[in-house]
PDB file of C-alpha atoms in Angstrom:
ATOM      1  CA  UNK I   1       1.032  24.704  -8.330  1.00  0.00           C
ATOM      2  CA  UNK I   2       0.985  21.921 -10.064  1.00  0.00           C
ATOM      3  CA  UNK I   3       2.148  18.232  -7.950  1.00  0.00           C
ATOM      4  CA  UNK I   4       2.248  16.287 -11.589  1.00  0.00           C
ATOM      5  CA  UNK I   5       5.183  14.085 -11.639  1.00  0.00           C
ATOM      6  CA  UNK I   6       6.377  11.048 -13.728  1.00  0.00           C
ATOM      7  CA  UNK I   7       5.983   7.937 -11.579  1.00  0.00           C
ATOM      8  CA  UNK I   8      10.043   7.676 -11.914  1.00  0.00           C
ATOM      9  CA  UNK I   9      10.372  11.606 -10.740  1.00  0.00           C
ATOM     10  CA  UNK I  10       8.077  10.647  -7.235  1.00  0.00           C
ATOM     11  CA  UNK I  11       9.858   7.586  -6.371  1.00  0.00           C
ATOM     12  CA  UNK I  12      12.913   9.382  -6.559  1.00  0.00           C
ATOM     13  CA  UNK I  13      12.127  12.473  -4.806  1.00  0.00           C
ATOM     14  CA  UNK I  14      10.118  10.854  -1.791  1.00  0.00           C
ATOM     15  CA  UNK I  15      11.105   7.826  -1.008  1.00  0.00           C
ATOM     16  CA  UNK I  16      15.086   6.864   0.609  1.00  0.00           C
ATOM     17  CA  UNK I  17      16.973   4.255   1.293  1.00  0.00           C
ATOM     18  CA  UNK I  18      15.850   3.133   5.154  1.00  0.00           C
ATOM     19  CA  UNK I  19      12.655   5.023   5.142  1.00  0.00           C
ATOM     20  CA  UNK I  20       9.453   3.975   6.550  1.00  0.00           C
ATOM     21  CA  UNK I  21       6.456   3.570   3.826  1.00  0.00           C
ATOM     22  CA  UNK I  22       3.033   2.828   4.310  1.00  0.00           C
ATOM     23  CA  UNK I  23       1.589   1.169   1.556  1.00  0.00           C
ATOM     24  CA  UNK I  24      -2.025   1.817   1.146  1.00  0.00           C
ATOM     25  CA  UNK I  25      -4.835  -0.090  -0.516  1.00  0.00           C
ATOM     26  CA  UNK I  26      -7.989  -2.685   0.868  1.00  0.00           C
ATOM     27  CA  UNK I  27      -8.631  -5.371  -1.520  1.00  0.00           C
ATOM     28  CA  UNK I  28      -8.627  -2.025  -4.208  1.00  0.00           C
ATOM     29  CA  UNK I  29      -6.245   0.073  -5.249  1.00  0.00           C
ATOM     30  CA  UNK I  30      -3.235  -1.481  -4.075  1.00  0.00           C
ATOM     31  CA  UNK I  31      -0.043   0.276  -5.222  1.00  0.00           C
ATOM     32  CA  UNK I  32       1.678  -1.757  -7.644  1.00  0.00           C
ATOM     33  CA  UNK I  33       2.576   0.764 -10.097  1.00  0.00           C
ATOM     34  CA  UNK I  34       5.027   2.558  -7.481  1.00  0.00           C
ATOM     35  CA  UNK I  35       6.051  -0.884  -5.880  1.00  0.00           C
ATOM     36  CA  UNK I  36       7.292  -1.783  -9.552  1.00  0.00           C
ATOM     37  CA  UNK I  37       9.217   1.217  -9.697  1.00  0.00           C
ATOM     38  CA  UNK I  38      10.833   1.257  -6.102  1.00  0.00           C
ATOM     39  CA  UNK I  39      12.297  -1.789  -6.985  1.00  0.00           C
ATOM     40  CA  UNK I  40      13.513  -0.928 -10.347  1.00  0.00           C
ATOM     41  CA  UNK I  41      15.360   1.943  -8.272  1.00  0.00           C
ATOM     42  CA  UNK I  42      17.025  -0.332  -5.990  1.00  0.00           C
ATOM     43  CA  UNK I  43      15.469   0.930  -2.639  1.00  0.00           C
ATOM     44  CA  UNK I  44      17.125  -0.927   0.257  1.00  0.00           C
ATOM     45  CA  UNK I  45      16.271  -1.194   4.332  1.00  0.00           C
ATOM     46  CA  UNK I  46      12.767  -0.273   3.907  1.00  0.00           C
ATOM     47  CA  UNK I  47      10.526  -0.723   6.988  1.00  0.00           C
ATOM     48  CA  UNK I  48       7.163  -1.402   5.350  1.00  0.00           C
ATOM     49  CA  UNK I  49       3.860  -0.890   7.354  1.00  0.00           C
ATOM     50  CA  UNK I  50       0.049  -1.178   7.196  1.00  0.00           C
ATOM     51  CA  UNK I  51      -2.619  -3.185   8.884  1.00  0.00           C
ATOM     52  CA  UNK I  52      -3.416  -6.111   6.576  1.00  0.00           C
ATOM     53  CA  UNK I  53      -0.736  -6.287   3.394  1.00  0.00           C
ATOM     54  CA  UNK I  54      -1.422  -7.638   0.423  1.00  0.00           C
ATOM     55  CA  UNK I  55       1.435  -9.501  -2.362  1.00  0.00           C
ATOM     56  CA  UNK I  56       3.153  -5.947  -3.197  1.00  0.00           C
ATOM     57  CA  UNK I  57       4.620  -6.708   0.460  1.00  0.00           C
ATOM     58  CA  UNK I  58       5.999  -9.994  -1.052  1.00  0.00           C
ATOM     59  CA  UNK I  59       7.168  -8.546  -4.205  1.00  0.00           C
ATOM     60  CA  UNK I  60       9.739  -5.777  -2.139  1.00  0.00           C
ATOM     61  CA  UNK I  61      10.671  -8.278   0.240  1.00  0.00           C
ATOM     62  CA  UNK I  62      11.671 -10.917  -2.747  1.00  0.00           C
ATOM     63  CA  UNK I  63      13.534  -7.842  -4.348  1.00  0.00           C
ATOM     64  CA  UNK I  64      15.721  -6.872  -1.687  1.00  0.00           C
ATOM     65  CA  UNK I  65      14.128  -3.346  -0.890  1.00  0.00           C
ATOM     66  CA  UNK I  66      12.601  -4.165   2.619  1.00  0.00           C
ATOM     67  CA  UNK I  67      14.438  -4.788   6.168  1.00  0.00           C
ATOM     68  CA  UNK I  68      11.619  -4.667   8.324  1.00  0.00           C
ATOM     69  CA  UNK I  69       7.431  -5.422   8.617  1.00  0.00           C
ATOM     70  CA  UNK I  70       5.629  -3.711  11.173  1.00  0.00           C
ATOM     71  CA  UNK I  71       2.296  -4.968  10.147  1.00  0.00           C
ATOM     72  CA  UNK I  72      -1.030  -7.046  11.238  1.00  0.00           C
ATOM     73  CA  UNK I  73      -0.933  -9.529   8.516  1.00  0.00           C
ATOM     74  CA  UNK I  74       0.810 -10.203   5.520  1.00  0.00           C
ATOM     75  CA  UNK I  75      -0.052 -12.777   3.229  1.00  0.00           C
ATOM     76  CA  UNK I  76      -1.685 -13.735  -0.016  1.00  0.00           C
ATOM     77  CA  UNK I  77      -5.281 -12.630  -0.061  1.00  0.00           C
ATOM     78  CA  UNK I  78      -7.845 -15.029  -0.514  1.00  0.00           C
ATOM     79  CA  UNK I  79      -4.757 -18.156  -0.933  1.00  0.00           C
ATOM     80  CA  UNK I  80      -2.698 -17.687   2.023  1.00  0.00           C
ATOM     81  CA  UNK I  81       0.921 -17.240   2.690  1.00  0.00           C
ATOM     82  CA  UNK I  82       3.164 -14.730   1.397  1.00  0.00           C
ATOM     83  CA  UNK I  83       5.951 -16.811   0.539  1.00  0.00           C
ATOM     84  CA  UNK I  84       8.985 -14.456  -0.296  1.00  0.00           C
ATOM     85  CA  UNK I  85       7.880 -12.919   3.255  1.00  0.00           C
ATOM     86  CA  UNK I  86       7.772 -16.223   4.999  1.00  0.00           C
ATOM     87  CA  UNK I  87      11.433 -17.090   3.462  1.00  0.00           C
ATOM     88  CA  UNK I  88      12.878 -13.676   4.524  1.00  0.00           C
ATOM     89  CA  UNK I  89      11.406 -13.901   8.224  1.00  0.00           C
ATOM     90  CA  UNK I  90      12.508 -18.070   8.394  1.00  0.00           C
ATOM     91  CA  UNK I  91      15.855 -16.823   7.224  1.00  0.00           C
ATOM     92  CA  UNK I  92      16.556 -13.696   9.615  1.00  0.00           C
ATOM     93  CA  UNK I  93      16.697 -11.315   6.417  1.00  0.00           C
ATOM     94  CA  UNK I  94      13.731  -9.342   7.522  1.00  0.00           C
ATOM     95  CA  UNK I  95      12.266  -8.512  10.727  1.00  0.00           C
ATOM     96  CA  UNK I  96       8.975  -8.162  11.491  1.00  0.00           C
ATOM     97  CA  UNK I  97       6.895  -6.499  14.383  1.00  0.00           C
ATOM     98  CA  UNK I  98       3.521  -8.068  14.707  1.00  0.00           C
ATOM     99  CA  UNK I  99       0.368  -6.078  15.771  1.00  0.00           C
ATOM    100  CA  UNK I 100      -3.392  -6.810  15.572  1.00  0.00           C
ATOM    101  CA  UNK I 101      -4.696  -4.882  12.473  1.00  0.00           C
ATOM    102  CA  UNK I 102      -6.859  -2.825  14.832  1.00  0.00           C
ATOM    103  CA  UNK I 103      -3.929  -1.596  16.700  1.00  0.00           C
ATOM    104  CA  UNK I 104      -2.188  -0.398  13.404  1.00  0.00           C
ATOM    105  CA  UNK I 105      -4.699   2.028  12.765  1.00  0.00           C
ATOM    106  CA  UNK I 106      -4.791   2.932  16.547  1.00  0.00           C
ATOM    107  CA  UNK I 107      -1.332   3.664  15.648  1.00  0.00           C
ATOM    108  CA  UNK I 108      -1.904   5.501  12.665  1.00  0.00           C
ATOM    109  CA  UNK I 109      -4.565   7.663  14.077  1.00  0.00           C
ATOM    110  CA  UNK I 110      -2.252   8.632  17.010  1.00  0.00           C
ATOM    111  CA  UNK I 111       0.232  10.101  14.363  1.00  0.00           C
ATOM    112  CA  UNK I 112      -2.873  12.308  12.544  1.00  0.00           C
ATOM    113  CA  UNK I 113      -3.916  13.103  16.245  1.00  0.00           C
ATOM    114  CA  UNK I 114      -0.534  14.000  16.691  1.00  0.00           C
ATOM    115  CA  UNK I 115      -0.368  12.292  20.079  1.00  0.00           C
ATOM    116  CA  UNK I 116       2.094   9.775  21.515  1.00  0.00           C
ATOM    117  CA  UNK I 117       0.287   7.013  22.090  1.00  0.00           C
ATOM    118  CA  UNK I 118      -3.709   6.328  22.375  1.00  0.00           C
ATOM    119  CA  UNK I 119      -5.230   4.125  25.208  1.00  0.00           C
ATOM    120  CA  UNK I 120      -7.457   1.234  23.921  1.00  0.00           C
ATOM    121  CA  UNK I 121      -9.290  -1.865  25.757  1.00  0.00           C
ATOM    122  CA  UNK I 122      -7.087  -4.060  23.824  1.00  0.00           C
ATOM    123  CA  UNK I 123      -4.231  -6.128  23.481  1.00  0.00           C
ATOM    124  CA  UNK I 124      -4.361  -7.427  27.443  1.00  0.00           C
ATOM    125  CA  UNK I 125      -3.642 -10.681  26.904  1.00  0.00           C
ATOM    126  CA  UNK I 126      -1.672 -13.640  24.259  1.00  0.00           C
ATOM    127  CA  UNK I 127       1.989 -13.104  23.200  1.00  0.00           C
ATOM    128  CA  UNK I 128       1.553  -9.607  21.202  1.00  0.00           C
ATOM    129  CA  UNK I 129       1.989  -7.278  24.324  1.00  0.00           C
ATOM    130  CA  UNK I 130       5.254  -8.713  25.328  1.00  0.00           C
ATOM    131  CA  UNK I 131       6.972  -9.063  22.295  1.00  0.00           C
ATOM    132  CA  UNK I 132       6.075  -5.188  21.361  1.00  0.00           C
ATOM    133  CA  UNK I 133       6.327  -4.486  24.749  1.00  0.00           C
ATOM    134  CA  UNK I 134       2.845  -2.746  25.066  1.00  0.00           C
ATOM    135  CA  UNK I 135       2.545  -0.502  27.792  1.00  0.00           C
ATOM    136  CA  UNK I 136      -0.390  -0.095  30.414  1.00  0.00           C
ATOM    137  CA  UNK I 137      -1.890   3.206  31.618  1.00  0.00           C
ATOM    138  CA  UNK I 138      -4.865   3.993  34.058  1.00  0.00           C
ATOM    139  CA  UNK I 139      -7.664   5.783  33.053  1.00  0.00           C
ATOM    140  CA  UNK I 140      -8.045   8.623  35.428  1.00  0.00           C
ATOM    141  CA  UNK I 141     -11.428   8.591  35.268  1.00  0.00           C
ATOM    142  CA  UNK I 142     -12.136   5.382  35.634  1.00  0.00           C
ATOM    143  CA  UNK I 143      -8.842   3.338  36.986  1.00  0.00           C
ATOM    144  CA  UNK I 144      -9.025   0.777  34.870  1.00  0.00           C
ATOM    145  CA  UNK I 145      -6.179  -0.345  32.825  1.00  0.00           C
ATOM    146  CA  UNK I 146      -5.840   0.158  29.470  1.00  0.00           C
ATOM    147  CA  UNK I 147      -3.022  -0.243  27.013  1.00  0.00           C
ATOM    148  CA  UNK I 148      -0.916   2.271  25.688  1.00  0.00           C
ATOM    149  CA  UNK I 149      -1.116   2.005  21.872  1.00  0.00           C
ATOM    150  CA  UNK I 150       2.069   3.757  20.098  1.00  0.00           C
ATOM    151  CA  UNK I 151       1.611   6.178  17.455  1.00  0.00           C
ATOM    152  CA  UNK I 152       3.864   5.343  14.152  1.00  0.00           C
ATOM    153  CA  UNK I 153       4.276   8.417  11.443  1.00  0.00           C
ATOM    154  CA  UNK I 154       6.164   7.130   8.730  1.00  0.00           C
ATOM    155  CA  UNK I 155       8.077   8.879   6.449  1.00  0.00           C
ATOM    156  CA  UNK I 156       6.512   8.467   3.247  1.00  0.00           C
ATOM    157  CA  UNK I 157       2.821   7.066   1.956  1.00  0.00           C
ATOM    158  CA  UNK I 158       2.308   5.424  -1.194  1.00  0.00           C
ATOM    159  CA  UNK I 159      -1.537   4.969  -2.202  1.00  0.00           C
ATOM    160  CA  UNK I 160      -3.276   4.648  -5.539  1.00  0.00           C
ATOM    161  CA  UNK I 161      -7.047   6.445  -6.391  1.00  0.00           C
ATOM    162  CA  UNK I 162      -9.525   6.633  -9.044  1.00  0.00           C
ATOM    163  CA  UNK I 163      -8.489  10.146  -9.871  1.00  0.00           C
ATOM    164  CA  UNK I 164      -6.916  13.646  -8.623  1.00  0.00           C
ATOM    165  CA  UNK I 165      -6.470  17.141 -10.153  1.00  0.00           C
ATOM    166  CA  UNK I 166      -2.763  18.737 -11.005  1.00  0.00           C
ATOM    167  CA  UNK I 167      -2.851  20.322  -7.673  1.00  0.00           C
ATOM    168  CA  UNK I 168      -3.235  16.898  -5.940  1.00  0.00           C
ATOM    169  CA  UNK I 169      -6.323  16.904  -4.718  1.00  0.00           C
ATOM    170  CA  UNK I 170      -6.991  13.135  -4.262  1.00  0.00           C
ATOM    171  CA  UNK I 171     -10.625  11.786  -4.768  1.00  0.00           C
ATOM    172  CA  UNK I 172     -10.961   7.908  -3.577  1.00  0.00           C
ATOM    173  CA  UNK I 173     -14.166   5.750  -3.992  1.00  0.00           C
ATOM    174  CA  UNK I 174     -14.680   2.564  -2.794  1.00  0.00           C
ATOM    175  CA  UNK I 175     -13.177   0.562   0.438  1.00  0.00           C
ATOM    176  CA  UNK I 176     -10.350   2.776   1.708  1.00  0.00           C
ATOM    177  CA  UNK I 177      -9.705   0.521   4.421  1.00  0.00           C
ATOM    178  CA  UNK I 178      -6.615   2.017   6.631  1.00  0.00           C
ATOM    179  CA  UNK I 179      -5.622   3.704   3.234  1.00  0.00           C
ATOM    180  CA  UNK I 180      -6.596   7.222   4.747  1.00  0.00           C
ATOM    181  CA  UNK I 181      -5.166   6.705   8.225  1.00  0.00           C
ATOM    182  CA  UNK I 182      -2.325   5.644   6.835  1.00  0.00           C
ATOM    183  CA  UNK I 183      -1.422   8.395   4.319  1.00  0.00           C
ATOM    184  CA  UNK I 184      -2.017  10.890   6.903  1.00  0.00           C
ATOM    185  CA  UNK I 185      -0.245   9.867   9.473  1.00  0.00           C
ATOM    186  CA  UNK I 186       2.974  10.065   7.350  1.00  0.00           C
ATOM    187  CA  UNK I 187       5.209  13.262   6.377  1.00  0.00           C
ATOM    188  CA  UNK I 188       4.990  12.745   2.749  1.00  0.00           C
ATOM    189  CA  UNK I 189       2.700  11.225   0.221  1.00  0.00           C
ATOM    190  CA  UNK I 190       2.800   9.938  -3.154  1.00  0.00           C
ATOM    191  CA  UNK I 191      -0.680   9.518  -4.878  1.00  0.00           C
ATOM    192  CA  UNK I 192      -0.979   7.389  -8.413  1.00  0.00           C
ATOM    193  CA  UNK I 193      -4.160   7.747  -9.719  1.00  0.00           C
ATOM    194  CA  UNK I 194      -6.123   6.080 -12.404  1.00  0.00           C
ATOM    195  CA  UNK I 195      -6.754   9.929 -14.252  1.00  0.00           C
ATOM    196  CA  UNK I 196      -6.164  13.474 -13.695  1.00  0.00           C
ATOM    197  CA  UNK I 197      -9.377  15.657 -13.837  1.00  0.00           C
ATOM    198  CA  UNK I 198      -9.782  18.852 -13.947  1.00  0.00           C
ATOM    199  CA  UNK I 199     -10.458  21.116 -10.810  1.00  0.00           C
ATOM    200  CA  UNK I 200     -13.886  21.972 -11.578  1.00  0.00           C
ATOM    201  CA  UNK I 201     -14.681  17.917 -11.579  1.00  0.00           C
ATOM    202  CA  UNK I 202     -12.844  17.877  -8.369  1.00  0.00           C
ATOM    203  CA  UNK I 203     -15.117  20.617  -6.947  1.00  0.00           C
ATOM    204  CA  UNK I 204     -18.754  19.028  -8.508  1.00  0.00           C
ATOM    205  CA  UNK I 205     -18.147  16.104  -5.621  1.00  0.00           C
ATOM    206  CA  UNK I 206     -15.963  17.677  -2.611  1.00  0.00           C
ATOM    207  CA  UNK I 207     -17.236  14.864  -0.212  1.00  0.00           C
ATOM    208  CA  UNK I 208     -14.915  12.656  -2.579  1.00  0.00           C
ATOM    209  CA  UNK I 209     -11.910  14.441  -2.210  1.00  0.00           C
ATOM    210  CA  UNK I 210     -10.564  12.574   0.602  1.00  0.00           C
ATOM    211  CA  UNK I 211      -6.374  13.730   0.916  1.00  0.00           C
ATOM    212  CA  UNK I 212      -6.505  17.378  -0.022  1.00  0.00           C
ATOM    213  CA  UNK I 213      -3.858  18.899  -2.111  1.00  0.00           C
ATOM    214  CA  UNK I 214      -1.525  20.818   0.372  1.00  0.00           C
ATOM    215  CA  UNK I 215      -0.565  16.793   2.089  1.00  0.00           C
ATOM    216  CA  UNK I 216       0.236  15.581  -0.998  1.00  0.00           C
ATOM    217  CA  UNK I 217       3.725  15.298  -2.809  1.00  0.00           C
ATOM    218  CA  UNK I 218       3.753  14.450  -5.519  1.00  0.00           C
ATOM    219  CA  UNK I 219       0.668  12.813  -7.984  1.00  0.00           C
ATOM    220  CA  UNK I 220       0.957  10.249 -10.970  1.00  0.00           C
ATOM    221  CA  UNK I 221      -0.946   9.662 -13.538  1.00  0.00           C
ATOM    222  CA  UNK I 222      -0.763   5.560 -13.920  1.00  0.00           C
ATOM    223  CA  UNK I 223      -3.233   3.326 -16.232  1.00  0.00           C
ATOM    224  CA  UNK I 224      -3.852  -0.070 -14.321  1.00  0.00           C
ATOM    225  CA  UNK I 225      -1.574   1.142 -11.546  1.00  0.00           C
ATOM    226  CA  UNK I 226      -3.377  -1.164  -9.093  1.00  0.00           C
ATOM    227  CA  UNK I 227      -3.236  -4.531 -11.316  1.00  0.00           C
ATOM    228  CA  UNK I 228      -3.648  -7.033 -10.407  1.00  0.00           C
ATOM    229  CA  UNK I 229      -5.873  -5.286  -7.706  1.00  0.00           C
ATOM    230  CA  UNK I 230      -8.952  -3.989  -8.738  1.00  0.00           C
ATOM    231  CA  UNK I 231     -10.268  -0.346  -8.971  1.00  0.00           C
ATOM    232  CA  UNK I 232     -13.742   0.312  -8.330  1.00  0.00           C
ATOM    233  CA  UNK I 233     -15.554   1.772 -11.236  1.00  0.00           C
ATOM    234  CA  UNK I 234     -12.253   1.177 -13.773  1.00  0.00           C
ATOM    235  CA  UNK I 235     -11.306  -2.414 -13.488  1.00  0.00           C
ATOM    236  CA  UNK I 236     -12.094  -5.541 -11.790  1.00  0.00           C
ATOM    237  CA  UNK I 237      -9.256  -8.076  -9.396  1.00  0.00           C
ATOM    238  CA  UNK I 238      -7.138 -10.462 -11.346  1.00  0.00           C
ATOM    239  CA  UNK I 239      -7.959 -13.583  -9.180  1.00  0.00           C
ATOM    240  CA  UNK I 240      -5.843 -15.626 -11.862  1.00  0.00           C
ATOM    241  CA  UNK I 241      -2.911 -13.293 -11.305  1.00  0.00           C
ATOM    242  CA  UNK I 242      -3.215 -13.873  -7.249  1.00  0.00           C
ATOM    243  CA  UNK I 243      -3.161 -17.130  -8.439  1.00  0.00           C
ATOM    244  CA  UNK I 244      -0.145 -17.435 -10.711  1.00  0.00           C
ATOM    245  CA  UNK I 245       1.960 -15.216  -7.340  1.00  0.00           C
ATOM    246  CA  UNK I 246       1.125 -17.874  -5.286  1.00  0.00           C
ATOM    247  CA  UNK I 247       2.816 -20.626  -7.903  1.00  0.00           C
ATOM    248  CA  UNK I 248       5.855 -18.472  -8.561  1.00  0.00           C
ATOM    249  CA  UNK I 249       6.816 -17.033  -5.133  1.00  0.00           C
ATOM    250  CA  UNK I 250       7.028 -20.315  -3.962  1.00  0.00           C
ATOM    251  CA  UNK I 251      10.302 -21.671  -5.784  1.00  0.00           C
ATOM    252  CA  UNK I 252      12.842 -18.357  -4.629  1.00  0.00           C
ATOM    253  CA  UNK I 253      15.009 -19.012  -7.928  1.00  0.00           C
ATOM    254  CA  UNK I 254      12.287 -18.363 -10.599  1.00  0.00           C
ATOM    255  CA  UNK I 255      10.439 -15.724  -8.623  1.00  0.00           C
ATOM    256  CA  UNK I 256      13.850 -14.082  -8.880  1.00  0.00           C
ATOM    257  CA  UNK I 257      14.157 -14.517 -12.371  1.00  0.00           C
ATOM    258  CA  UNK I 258      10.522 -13.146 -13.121  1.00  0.00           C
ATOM    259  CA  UNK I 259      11.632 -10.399 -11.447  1.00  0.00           C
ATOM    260  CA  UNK I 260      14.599  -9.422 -13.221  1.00  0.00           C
ATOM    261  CA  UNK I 261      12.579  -9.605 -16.397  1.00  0.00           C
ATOM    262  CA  UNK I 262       9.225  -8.237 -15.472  1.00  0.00           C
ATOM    263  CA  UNK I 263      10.287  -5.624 -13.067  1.00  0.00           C
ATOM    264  CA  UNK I 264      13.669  -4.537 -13.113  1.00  0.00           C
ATOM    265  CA  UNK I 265      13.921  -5.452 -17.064  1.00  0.00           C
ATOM    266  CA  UNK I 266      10.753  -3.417 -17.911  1.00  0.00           C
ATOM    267  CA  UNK I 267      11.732   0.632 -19.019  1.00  0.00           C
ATOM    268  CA  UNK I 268       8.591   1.762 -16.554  1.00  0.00           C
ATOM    269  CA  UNK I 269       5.330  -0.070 -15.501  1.00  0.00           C
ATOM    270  CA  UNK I 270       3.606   0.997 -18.616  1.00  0.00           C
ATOM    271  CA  UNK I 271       5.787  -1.353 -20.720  1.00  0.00           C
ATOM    272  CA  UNK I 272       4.956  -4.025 -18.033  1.00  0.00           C
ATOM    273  CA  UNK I 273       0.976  -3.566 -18.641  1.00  0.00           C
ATOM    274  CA  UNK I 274       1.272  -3.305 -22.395  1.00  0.00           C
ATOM    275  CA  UNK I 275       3.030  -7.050 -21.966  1.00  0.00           C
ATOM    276  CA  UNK I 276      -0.061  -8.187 -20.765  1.00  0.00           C
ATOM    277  CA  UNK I 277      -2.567  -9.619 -22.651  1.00  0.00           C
ATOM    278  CA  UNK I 278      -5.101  -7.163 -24.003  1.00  0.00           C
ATOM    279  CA  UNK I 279      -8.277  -9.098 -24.157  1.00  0.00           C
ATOM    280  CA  UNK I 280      -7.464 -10.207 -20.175  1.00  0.00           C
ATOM    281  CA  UNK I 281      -7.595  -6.407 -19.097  1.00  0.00           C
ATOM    282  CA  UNK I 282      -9.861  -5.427 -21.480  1.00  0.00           C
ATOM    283  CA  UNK I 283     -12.589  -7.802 -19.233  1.00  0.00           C
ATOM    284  CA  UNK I 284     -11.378  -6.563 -15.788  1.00  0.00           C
ATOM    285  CA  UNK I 285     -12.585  -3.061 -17.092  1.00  0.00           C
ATOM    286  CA  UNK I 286     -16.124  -5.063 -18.811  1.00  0.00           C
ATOM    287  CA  UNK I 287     -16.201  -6.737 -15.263  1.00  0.00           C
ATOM    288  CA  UNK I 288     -16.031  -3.411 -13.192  1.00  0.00           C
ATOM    289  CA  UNK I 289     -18.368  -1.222 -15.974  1.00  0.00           C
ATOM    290  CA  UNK I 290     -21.057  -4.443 -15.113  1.00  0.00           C
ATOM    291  CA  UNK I 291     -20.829  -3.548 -11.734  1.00  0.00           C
ATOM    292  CA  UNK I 292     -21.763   0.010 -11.864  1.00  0.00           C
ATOM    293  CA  UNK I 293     -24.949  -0.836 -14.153  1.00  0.00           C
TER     294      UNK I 293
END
């Protein structure tokens, strides 16, 4: 059966107002495609979650779409603060539960496990515990005290990958960071990928298949669906377009008004890529074919 759906079709099925999303991605593959489009659908109270989150967390927050962060970092990678975010929180618009990054994928992996809660040597000590309220349990065999880490399974998980078949079979390469932890901890998942392959290409390197068909919901074909991210082996980071974020998030009015225009006013994110210049993406994908030689 074939999980092939526009990008517009997935967002719409899988993802509700108030649900929890993980949004997957380590320095690659962040999500932006599907970000673009959850805020040209008007998504409200979202609770967002991952260990460390990169600008697609500021972009939904400046939009409206998110209520809550349950994260280990958000910010601007590699240039600091996310600003939208920092606003939001300052201004009491959107709450925000604060873990260590190693604790979110404790968390995660307690969903996959299916288990409440897993005990870990950490959080003992500095504000976190408290204002989580982090629970202590005894190790029988040992008696030593350990903390009780809470498993979180959220509702939907939104990740992007080199490629996938019509069935969904999802093949990643590269740094998957909590990206795998993440997406199977939660009930759904929507996959973008860079191309759909055929089965047999699928089956010629099974140790890549990392989210097997029957977990996933729905799959999209998306060109550049990680820009300004990079993808290994299709296209290399936009460090100017980190850059240019950074400028525009800070003044509230204009980030607003970029939004409007290059979100909200775009008919789907392919119109938004096709906006940008050519000869700019055309050396993110020289830049990432260098890198494989």
């Amino acid at each position: 059966m074939s999980k092939i759906h526009s990008l517009r079709e997935a967002i719409a099925e899988n993802v509700g107002d108030g649900d929890t999303v993980f949004i997957g991605g380590f320095g690659q593959c962040i999500p932006f495609a599907a970000a673009h489009e959850i805020v040209r659908q008007r998504r409200r109270r979202l609770v967002l979650c991952r260990s460390g989150a990169d600008i697609v967390f500021d972009l939904l927050v400046a939009a409206g779409c998110v209520e809550k962060i349950i994260a280990g970092y958000v910010g601007n990678p590699g240039l600091g603060l996310a600003h939208a975010f920092r606003r939001a929180v300052e201004a009491g618009t959107v709450a925000v539960e604060d873990w260590t990054n190693f604790a979110m994928v404790l968390r995660f992996h307690a969903a996959v496990l299916g288990v409440p809660f897993l005990p870990a040597d950490i959080l003992s000590a500095g504000d976190i515990p408290a204002a989580v309220n982090v629970r202590k349990v005894v190790c029988p065999y040992t008696g030593r005290d350990l903390s009780a880490i809470p498993m979180l399974a959220p509702d939907v998980a939104i990740i992007h990958a080199q490629r996938a078949d019509a069935a969904g079979n999802v093949q990643l390469f590269g740094l998957p960071g909590d990206t795998l932890e993440g997406a199977l901890a939660s009930r759904r998942i929507i996959a973008t990928v860079e191309e759909i392959v055929a089965p047999a290409a699928i089956r010629a390197a099974p140790d890549r298949t990392v989210l097997p068909a029957f977990r996933i919901a729905a799959v999209s074909k998306v060109r550049f669906g990680a820009y300004p991210s990079y993808v290994d082996r299709h296209y290399g980071r936009d460090d100017e377009a980190y850059a240019d974020w950074d400028s525009l998030s800070r003044d509230a009015a204009a980030l607003e008004r970029w939004i409007a225009a290059e979100v909200i006013g775009r008919a789907d994110y392919a119109d938004y890529i096709a906006a940008i210049d050519k000869k700019r993406l055309d050396a993110l994908v020289a830049e990432a074919a260098a890198v494989r030689q």
